Amino acid sequence: MGSKERAKERREKRMQEISLLRTIPYSDHQRWWSSETIAVVTGANRGIGFEISRQLATHGLTVILTSRDSNVGLEAARVLQEGGLNVVFHQLDVLDHLSRKQFSEWLQQNYGGLDILVNNAGVNFNLGSDNSVEYARKVITTNYFGTKNMTEAMIPMMKPSTAGARIVSVSSRLGRLNGRRNRIEDVTLREELGNLDSLTEELIDRTVSNFLQQVEDSTWTSGGWPQTFTDYSVSKLAINAYTRLMAKVLSDRPDGHKIYINCYCPGWVKTAMTGYAGNISVEEGADTGVWLALLPDQAVTGKFFAERREINF
């Protein structure tokens, strides 16, 4: 058996284990949440975001399902509401300052804030063996800056609680700094991004700006960037770095006001983003994000996960 076959076998075994874990209900002492717990999910009209919304609502939370397009967002929420779930829709464009402001005001007025933020909104324009950077600016702006903007907008609105508020960002193994494949070739940059002491928001922003400048100059192919889905991979690398940075920034908050932030890779999921060519169901793809959002009694923060296990950045 080759290495690919063994890896596939291990993944399938792990998926079976997770499927079993999903059938085990949380005990009363593990359930820190209630129907008053507010979870906001971005880009939730379809795919992983929709499924995360469904699973969180199934656990008894109140879910605010958001989407840039009001029509599809309302329809998505209606489907879940008809299933008896407590899901509310509100329009939200994570890239639009006014939209974020209006959403924040509505959220504060109606719910007094939120307990969980799931940064799911994202785009990818490459399929199969494609590696075009035609839409690189849109990919970086949506995936990285959209996540960063939403996180910054929601942090002041996180409700105090003994369990701590939660932020979960959907990322990808394609953005790993030190993976054997698809990593940045610049060793110095890798070390800077990997060292929490030298990691800054300015460094992350400069990294993605340098990439976009090379795209404009048509020099990106010799820039040592990831070779697979380059623009998407760079955007997720930035999300991973930002997650580690924000965990450090938020670490000194007092008890009762803690905020735990993590990211995870859902895998290659059968959704519109992959052209439905993925090998993982949307239920499996959403699972780790929901698990992270609901972790009981564990101060896990600044970590990267896949299949309910911590993986290296």
mmCIF file of C-alpha atoms in Angstrom:
data_model
loop_
_atom_site.group_PDB
_atom_site.id
_atom_site.type_symbol
_atom_site.label_atom_id
_atom_site.label_comp_id
_atom_site.label_asym_id
_atom_site.label_seq_id
_atom_site.Cartn_x
_atom_site.Cartn_y
_atom_site.Cartn_z
ATOM 1 C CA MET A 1 0.000 0.000 0.000
ATOM 2 C CA GLY A 2 1.365 3.423 -1.001
ATOM 3 C CA SER A 3 1.580 6.515 1.213
ATOM 4 C CA LYS A 4 -1.492 8.102 -0.405
ATOM 5 C CA GLU A 5 -3.560 4.977 0.203
ATOM 6 C CA ARG A 6 -2.402 4.778 3.839
ATOM 7 C CA ALA A 7 -3.232 8.460 4.369
ATOM 8 C CA LYS A 8 -6.674 7.928 2.866
ATOM 9 C CA GLU A 9 -7.243 4.913 5.095
ATOM 10 C CA ARG A 10 -6.212 6.886 8.203
ATOM 11 C CA ARG A 11 -8.498 9.770 7.254
ATOM 12 C CA GLU A 12 -11.453 7.462 6.661
ATOM 13 C CA LYS A 13 -10.868 5.796 10.028
ATOM 14 C CA ARG A 14 -10.713 9.201 11.735
ATOM 15 C CA MET A 15 -13.929 10.280 10.006
ATOM 16 C CA GLN A 16 -15.636 7.156 11.334
ATOM 17 C CA GLU A 17 -14.415 8.016 14.840
ATOM 18 C CA ILE A 18 -15.747 11.577 14.511
ATOM 19 C CA SER A 19 -19.090 10.346 13.196
ATOM 20 C CA LEU A 20 -19.359 8.238 16.346
ATOM 21 C CA LEU A 21 -18.375 11.178 18.558
ATOM 22 C CA ARG A 22 -21.092 13.317 16.962
ATOM 23 C CA THR A 23 -23.737 10.829 18.116
ATOM 24 C CA ILE A 24 -22.684 11.203 21.777
ATOM 25 C CA PRO A 25 -24.681 14.044 23.356
ATOM 26 C CA TYR A 26 -23.013 16.656 25.543
ATOM 27 C CA SER A 27 -23.643 16.024 29.240
ATOM 28 C CA ASP A 28 -25.297 18.724 31.340
ATOM 29 C CA HIS A 29 -22.010 19.743 32.990
ATOM 30 C CA GLN A 30 -20.374 20.111 29.556
ATOM 31 C CA ARG A 31 -23.112 22.326 28.150
ATOM 32 C CA TRP A 32 -21.981 25.847 28.951
ATOM 33 C CA TRP A 33 -24.424 27.265 26.392
ATOM 34 C CA SER A 34 -28.197 27.705 26.199
ATOM 35 C CA SER A 35 -30.824 29.088 23.850
ATOM 36 C CA GLU A 36 -29.655 32.541 24.989
ATOM 37 C CA THR A 37 -26.186 31.884 23.564
ATOM 38 C CA ILE A 38 -25.746 33.853 20.332
ATOM 39 C CA ALA A 39 -23.615 32.481 17.476
ATOM 40 C CA VAL A 40 -22.915 34.582 14.376
ATOM 41 C CA VAL A 41 -21.870 32.724 11.223
ATOM 42 C CA THR A 42 -20.640 34.640 8.162
ATOM 43 C CA GLY A 43 -21.191 33.493 4.582
ATOM 44 C CA ALA A 44 -23.746 31.011 5.859
ATOM 45 C CA ASN A 45 -26.245 30.800 3.016
ATOM 46 C CA ARG A 46 -24.717 27.558 1.695
ATOM 47 C CA GLY A 47 -21.944 25.009 2.095
ATOM 48 C CA ILE A 48 -19.914 24.782 5.288
ATOM 49 C CA GLY A 49 -21.351 27.999 6.748
ATOM 50 C CA PHE A 50 -24.907 26.725 6.338
ATOM 51 C CA GLU A 51 -24.010 23.383 7.899
ATOM 52 C CA ILE A 52 -22.192 25.023 10.838
ATOM 53 C CA SER A 53 -25.315 27.114 11.408
ATOM 54 C CA ARG A 54 -27.495 24.006 11.299
ATOM 55 C CA GLN A 55 -25.324 22.040 13.704
ATOM 56 C CA LEU A 56 -24.993 24.907 16.201
ATOM 57 C CA ALA A 57 -28.751 25.478 16.137
ATOM 58 C CA THR A 58 -29.318 21.737 16.582
ATOM 59 C CA HIS A 59 -27.294 21.988 19.811
ATOM 60 C CA GLY A 60 -29.809 24.573 21.037
ATOM 61 C CA LEU A 61 -28.057 27.879 20.374
ATOM 62 C CA THR A 62 -29.580 30.922 18.710
ATOM 63 C CA VAL A 63 -27.797 31.316 15.367
ATOM 64 C CA ILE A 64 -27.548 34.523 13.369
ATOM 65 C CA LEU A 65 -27.098 33.313 9.797
ATOM 66 C CA THR A 66 -25.534 36.043 7.650
ATOM 67 C CA SER A 67 -25.065 36.413 3.926
ATOM 68 C CA ARG A 68 -24.129 39.205 1.551
ATOM 69 C CA ASP A 69 -27.157 38.366 -0.633
ATOM 70 C CA SER A 70 -30.399 38.879 1.293
ATOM 71 C CA ASN A 71 -32.526 36.667 -0.945
ATOM 72 C CA VAL A 72 -30.410 33.523 -0.627
ATOM 73 C CA GLY A 73 -29.737 34.233 3.043
ATOM 74 C CA LEU A 74 -33.432 34.520 3.872
ATOM 75 C CA GLU A 75 -34.148 31.294 2.013
ATOM 76 C CA ALA A 76 -31.330 29.463 3.845
ATOM 77 C CA ALA A 77 -32.630 30.653 7.213
ATOM 78 C CA ARG A 78 -36.189 29.674 6.270
ATOM 79 C CA VAL A 79 -35.088 26.112 5.530
ATOM 80 C CA LEU A 80 -33.553 25.794 9.000
ATOM 81 C CA GLN A 81 -36.480 27.522 10.685
ATOM 82 C CA GLU A 82 -38.876 25.056 9.083
ATOM 83 C CA GLY A 83 -36.821 22.323 10.732
ATOM 84 C CA GLY A 84 -37.659 23.851 14.107
ATOM 85 C CA LEU A 85 -34.282 25.523 14.617
ATOM 86 C CA ASN A 86 -33.744 28.934 16.192
ATOM 87 C CA VAL A 87 -32.070 30.679 13.267
ATOM 88 C CA VAL A 88 -32.354 34.358 12.362
ATOM 89 C CA PHE A 89 -31.097 35.990 9.162
ATOM 90 C CA HIS A 90 -29.378 39.328 8.808
ATOM 91 C CA GLN A 91 -27.671 40.749 5.735
ATOM 92 C CA LEU A 92 -23.915 41.237 6.127
ATOM 93 C CA ASP A 93 -21.138 42.050 3.692
ATOM 94 C CA VAL A 94 -17.912 41.499 5.641
ATOM 95 C CA LEU A 95 -16.025 43.819 3.252
ATOM 96 C CA ASP A 96 -18.402 46.756 3.635
ATOM 97 C CA HIS A 97 -17.790 49.038 6.620
ATOM 98 C CA LEU A 98 -21.361 50.360 6.637
ATOM 99 C CA SER A 99 -22.776 46.841 6.441
ATOM 100 C CA ARG A 100 -20.636 45.738 9.401
ATOM 101 C CA LYS A 101 -21.684 48.842 11.363
ATOM 102 C CA GLN A 102 -25.395 48.304 10.690
ATOM 103 C CA PHE A 103 -25.107 44.647 11.601
ATOM 104 C CA SER A 104 -23.285 45.472 14.839
ATOM 105 C CA GLU A 105 -25.935 47.997 15.856
ATOM 106 C CA TRP A 106 -28.746 45.538 15.075
ATOM 107 C CA LEU A 107 -26.989 42.758 16.988
ATOM 108 C CA GLN A 108 -26.429 44.960 20.027
ATOM 109 C CA GLN A 109 -29.990 46.272 20.035
ATOM 110 C CA ASN A 110 -31.648 42.880 19.634
ATOM 111 C CA TYR A 111 -29.308 40.464 21.425
ATOM 112 C CA GLY A 112 -26.905 42.564 23.473
ATOM 113 C CA GLY A 113 -23.916 41.153 21.600
ATOM 114 C CA LEU A 114 -22.698 37.659 20.766
ATOM 115 C CA ASP A 115 -20.940 34.679 22.336
ATOM 116 C CA ILE A 116 -19.551 32.914 19.248
ATOM 117 C CA LEU A 117 -18.250 34.208 15.920
ATOM 118 C CA VAL A 118 -17.581 31.811 13.060
ATOM 119 C CA ASN A 119 -15.599 33.474 10.266
ATOM 120 C CA ASN A 120 -16.641 31.344 7.312
ATOM 121 C CA ALA A 121 -17.140 33.855 4.470
ATOM 122 C CA GLY A 122 -14.558 33.187 1.764
ATOM 123 C CA VAL A 123 -13.951 32.716 -1.948
ATOM 124 C CA ASN A 124 -11.817 30.585 -4.242
ATOM 125 C CA PHE A 125 -11.707 30.828 -8.027
ATOM 126 C CA ASN A 126 -9.471 27.863 -8.855
ATOM 127 C CA LEU A 127 -10.567 24.288 -9.431
ATOM 128 C CA GLY A 128 -8.675 21.109 -10.232
ATOM 129 C CA SER A 129 -5.153 21.919 -11.409
ATOM 130 C CA ASP A 130 -5.941 25.593 -12.121
ATOM 131 C CA ASN A 131 -3.743 28.195 -10.476
ATOM 132 C CA SER A 132 -4.876 31.538 -11.833
ATOM 133 C CA VAL A 133 -4.260 34.723 -9.842
ATOM 134 C CA GLU A 134 -6.720 36.774 -11.907
ATOM 135 C CA TYR A 135 -8.894 37.295 -8.812
ATOM 136 C CA ALA A 136 -6.067 37.358 -6.261
ATOM 137 C CA ARG A 137 -7.020 40.736 -4.830
ATOM 138 C CA LYS A 138 -10.626 39.643 -4.276
ATOM 139 C CA VAL A 139 -9.473 36.387 -2.665
ATOM 140 C CA ILE A 140 -7.061 38.108 -0.267
ATOM 141 C CA THR A 141 -9.507 40.910 0.515
ATOM 142 C CA THR A 142 -12.425 38.569 1.227
ATOM 143 C CA ASN A 143 -10.665 35.718 2.967
ATOM 144 C CA TYR A 144 -8.094 37.584 5.047
ATOM 145 C CA PHE A 145 -9.232 41.174 5.409
ATOM 146 C CA GLY A 146 -12.884 40.128 5.672
ATOM 147 C CA THR A 147 -12.014 37.780 8.535
ATOM 148 C CA LYS A 148 -9.848 40.407 10.216
ATOM 149 C CA ASN A 149 -12.456 43.158 9.859
ATOM 150 C CA MET A 150 -15.233 41.000 11.284
ATOM 151 C CA THR A 151 -13.087 39.845 14.181
ATOM 152 C CA GLU A 152 -12.164 43.424 15.070
ATOM 153 C CA ALA A 153 -15.804 44.539 14.783
ATOM 154 C CA MET A 154 -17.159 41.732 16.959
ATOM 155 C CA ILE A 155 -14.567 41.599 19.770
ATOM 156 C CA PRO A 156 -16.029 44.649 21.585
ATOM 157 C CA MET A 157 -19.466 43.002 21.375
ATOM 158 C CA MET A 158 -18.480 39.651 22.884
ATOM 159 C CA LYS A 159 -20.595 38.958 25.959
ATOM 160 C CA PRO A 160 -18.868 38.380 29.313
ATOM 161 C CA SER A 161 -19.164 34.780 30.530
ATOM 162 C CA THR A 162 -17.391 32.265 32.721
ATOM 163 C CA ALA A 163 -16.990 29.940 29.709
ATOM 164 C CA GLY A 164 -15.402 32.645 27.548
ATOM 165 C CA ALA A 165 -16.448 33.863 24.122
ATOM 166 C CA ARG A 166 -15.299 31.926 21.053
ATOM 167 C CA ILE A 167 -13.987 32.903 17.619
ATOM 168 C CA VAL A 168 -13.493 30.178 15.002
ATOM 169 C CA SER A 169 -12.083 30.939 11.553
ATOM 170 C CA VAL A 170 -12.343 28.518 8.643
ATOM 171 C CA SER A 171 -8.867 28.107 7.179
ATOM 172 C CA SER A 172 -6.910 25.477 5.230
ATOM 173 C CA ARG A 173 -3.876 23.233 5.432
ATOM 174 C CA LEU A 174 -2.867 24.866 2.152
ATOM 175 C CA GLY A 175 -1.813 27.860 4.239
ATOM 176 C CA ARG A 176 0.548 25.975 6.536
ATOM 177 C CA LEU A 177 3.900 27.664 7.077
ATOM 178 C CA ASN A 178 5.930 24.520 7.500
ATOM 179 C CA GLY A 179 4.095 21.881 5.535
ATOM 180 C CA ARG A 180 6.219 19.633 3.378
ATOM 181 C CA ARG A 181 4.378 20.888 0.320
ATOM 182 C CA ASN A 182 2.989 24.251 -0.711
ATOM 183 C CA ARG A 183 4.920 26.353 1.784
ATOM 184 C CA ILE A 184 6.568 29.748 1.301
ATOM 185 C CA GLU A 185 10.124 29.271 0.067
ATOM 186 C CA ASP A 186 11.506 32.359 1.845
ATOM 187 C CA VAL A 187 12.989 30.824 5.006
ATOM 188 C CA THR A 188 13.419 34.193 6.746
ATOM 189 C CA LEU A 189 9.784 35.144 6.130
ATOM 190 C CA ARG A 190 8.638 31.726 7.334
ATOM 191 C CA GLU A 191 10.601 32.171 10.534
ATOM 192 C CA GLU A 192 9.244 35.688 11.092
ATOM 193 C CA LEU A 193 5.657 34.560 10.565
ATOM 194 C CA GLY A 194 6.225 31.481 12.718
ATOM 195 C CA ASN A 195 7.799 33.324 15.647
ATOM 196 C CA LEU A 196 5.130 34.719 17.946
ATOM 197 C CA ASP A 197 7.614 37.234 19.355
ATOM 198 C CA SER A 198 8.218 38.808 15.934
ATOM 199 C CA LEU A 199 4.712 38.290 14.529
ATOM 200 C CA THR A 200 2.772 41.527 14.034
ATOM 201 C CA GLU A 201 -0.331 42.581 12.144
ATOM 202 C CA GLU A 202 1.880 44.851 10.045
ATOM 203 C CA LEU A 203 4.033 41.862 9.019
ATOM 204 C CA ILE A 204 0.988 39.830 7.970
ATOM 205 C CA ASP A 205 -0.471 42.767 6.025
ATOM 206 C CA ARG A 206 2.885 43.455 4.370
ATOM 207 C CA THR A 207 3.211 39.820 3.339
ATOM 208 C CA VAL A 208 -0.136 39.749 1.531
ATOM 209 C CA SER A 209 0.530 43.217 0.047
ATOM 210 C CA ASN A 210 3.867 42.046 -1.336
ATOM 211 C CA PHE A 211 2.156 39.060 -2.911
ATOM 212 C CA LEU A 212 -0.509 41.259 -4.536
ATOM 213 C CA GLN A 213 2.163 43.652 -5.796
ATOM 214 C CA GLN A 214 4.003 40.753 -7.434
ATOM 215 C CA VAL A 215 0.726 39.617 -8.994
ATOM 216 C CA GLU A 216 0.340 43.097 -10.502
ATOM 217 C CA ASP A 217 3.962 43.047 -11.683
ATOM 218 C CA SER A 218 3.583 39.491 -13.063
ATOM 219 C CA THR A 219 6.567 38.376 -10.971
ATOM 220 C CA TRP A 220 4.679 36.223 -8.461
ATOM 221 C CA THR A 221 5.686 32.916 -10.098
ATOM 222 C CA SER A 222 9.311 33.487 -9.066
ATOM 223 C CA GLY A 223 8.409 34.903 -5.651
ATOM 224 C CA GLY A 224 8.543 31.610 -3.775
ATOM 225 C CA TRP A 225 4.841 31.569 -2.952
ATOM 226 C CA PRO A 226 2.810 28.354 -2.463
ATOM 227 C CA GLN A 227 2.402 26.536 -5.768
ATOM 228 C CA THR A 228 -1.124 25.174 -5.303
ATOM 229 C CA PHE A 229 -4.076 27.590 -5.392
ATOM 230 C CA THR A 230 -1.546 30.328 -4.646
ATOM 231 C CA ASP A 231 -3.876 33.243 -3.881
ATOM 232 C CA TYR A 232 -6.162 31.092 -1.723
ATOM 233 C CA SER A 233 -3.194 29.553 0.101
ATOM 234 C CA VAL A 234 -1.682 32.971 0.877
ATOM 235 C CA SER A 235 -5.033 34.201 2.205
ATOM 236 C CA LYS A 236 -5.329 31.206 4.533
ATOM 237 C CA LEU A 237 -1.707 31.523 5.641
ATOM 238 C CA ALA A 238 -2.597 35.077 6.680
ATOM 239 C CA ILE A 239 -5.682 33.885 8.589
ATOM 240 C CA ASN A 240 -3.586 31.316 10.454
ATOM 241 C CA ALA A 241 -0.987 33.918 11.417
ATOM 242 C CA TYR A 242 -3.679 36.408 12.445
ATOM 243 C CA THR A 243 -5.309 33.748 14.641
ATOM 244 C CA ARG A 244 -2.061 33.171 16.547
ATOM 245 C CA LEU A 245 -1.470 36.908 16.876
ATOM 246 C CA MET A 246 -4.964 37.657 18.169
ATOM 247 C CA ALA A 247 -4.759 34.822 20.700
ATOM 248 C CA LYS A 248 -1.697 36.554 22.130
ATOM 249 C CA VAL A 249 -3.375 39.989 22.065
ATOM 250 C CA LEU A 250 -6.491 38.657 23.812
ATOM 251 C CA SER A 251 -4.641 36.478 26.344
ATOM 252 C CA ASP A 252 -4.465 39.088 29.087
ATOM 253 C CA ARG A 253 -8.219 39.670 29.316
ATOM 254 C CA PRO A 254 -9.548 39.092 32.863
ATOM 255 C CA ASP A 255 -11.616 36.089 33.911
ATOM 256 C CA GLY A 256 -15.208 36.473 32.830
ATOM 257 C CA HIS A 257 -14.120 38.386 29.736
ATOM 258 C CA LYS A 258 -11.934 35.772 28.057
ATOM 259 C CA ILE A 259 -12.071 35.313 24.287
ATOM 260 C CA TYR A 260 -10.659 32.133 22.754
ATOM 261 C CA ILE A 261 -9.746 32.223 19.065
ATOM 262 C CA ASN A 262 -8.803 29.253 16.880
ATOM 263 C CA CYS A 263 -8.860 28.215 13.228
ATOM 264 C CA TYR A 264 -9.420 24.920 11.492
ATOM 265 C CA CYS A 265 -9.171 23.152 8.157
ATOM 266 C CA PRO A 266 -12.451 21.510 7.097
ATOM 267 C CA GLY A 267 -10.727 19.438 4.416
ATOM 268 C CA TRP A 268 -11.605 19.174 0.734
ATOM 269 C CA VAL A 269 -15.377 19.362 1.132
ATOM 270 C CA LYS A 270 -18.062 18.680 -1.464
ATOM 271 C CA THR A 271 -19.310 22.248 -1.840
ATOM 272 C CA ALA A 272 -19.672 24.853 -4.574
ATOM 273 C CA MET A 273 -16.221 26.222 -3.659
ATOM 274 C CA THR A 274 -14.579 22.954 -4.751
ATOM 275 C CA GLY A 275 -16.918 22.441 -7.694
ATOM 276 C CA TYR A 276 -18.400 19.595 -5.607
ATOM 277 C CA ALA A 277 -15.210 17.641 -6.297
ATOM 278 C CA GLY A 278 -14.269 17.257 -2.634
ATOM 279 C CA ASN A 279 -13.955 13.937 -0.831
ATOM 280 C CA ILE A 280 -15.466 15.032 2.491
ATOM 281 C CA SER A 281 -19.135 15.578 3.251
ATOM 282 C CA VAL A 282 -20.297 19.004 4.363
ATOM 283 C CA GLU A 283 -21.359 17.493 7.706
ATOM 284 C CA GLU A 284 -17.808 16.274 8.307
ATOM 285 C CA GLY A 285 -16.354 19.552 7.075
ATOM 286 C CA ALA A 286 -18.402 21.568 9.564
ATOM 287 C CA ASP A 287 -17.836 19.246 12.515
ATOM 288 C CA THR A 288 -14.502 20.540 13.838
ATOM 289 C CA GLY A 289 -15.656 24.157 13.614
ATOM 290 C CA VAL A 290 -18.741 23.376 15.707
ATOM 291 C CA TRP A 291 -16.651 21.305 18.142
ATOM 292 C CA LEU A 292 -14.233 24.213 18.630
ATOM 293 C CA ALA A 293 -17.071 26.687 19.132
ATOM 294 C CA LEU A 294 -18.588 24.518 21.864
ATOM 295 C CA LEU A 295 -15.477 23.186 23.635
ATOM 296 C CA PRO A 296 -16.387 22.815 27.315
ATOM 297 C CA ASP A 297 -14.120 23.941 30.150
ATOM 298 C CA GLN A 298 -10.980 24.212 28.050
ATOM 299 C CA ALA A 299 -9.006 27.384 27.492
ATOM 300 C CA VAL A 300 -7.822 26.380 24.026
ATOM 301 C CA THR A 301 -6.685 29.376 21.996
ATOM 302 C CA GLY A 302 -4.312 30.287 19.180
ATOM 303 C CA LYS A 303 -4.376 26.766 17.734
ATOM 304 C CA PHE A 304 -4.972 25.156 14.331
ATOM 305 C CA PHE A 305 -7.150 22.050 14.041
ATOM 306 C CA ALA A 306 -8.331 19.434 11.566
ATOM 307 C CA GLU A 307 -10.591 16.462 12.278
ATOM 308 C CA ARG A 308 -10.807 17.505 15.962
ATOM 309 C CA ARG A 309 -7.033 17.286 16.360
ATOM 310 C CA GLU A 310 -4.461 20.039 16.704
ATOM 311 C CA ILE A 311 -2.117 20.336 13.727
ATOM 312 C CA ASN A 312 0.969 22.464 13.170
ATOM 313 C CA PHE A 313 0.759 25.892 11.587
#
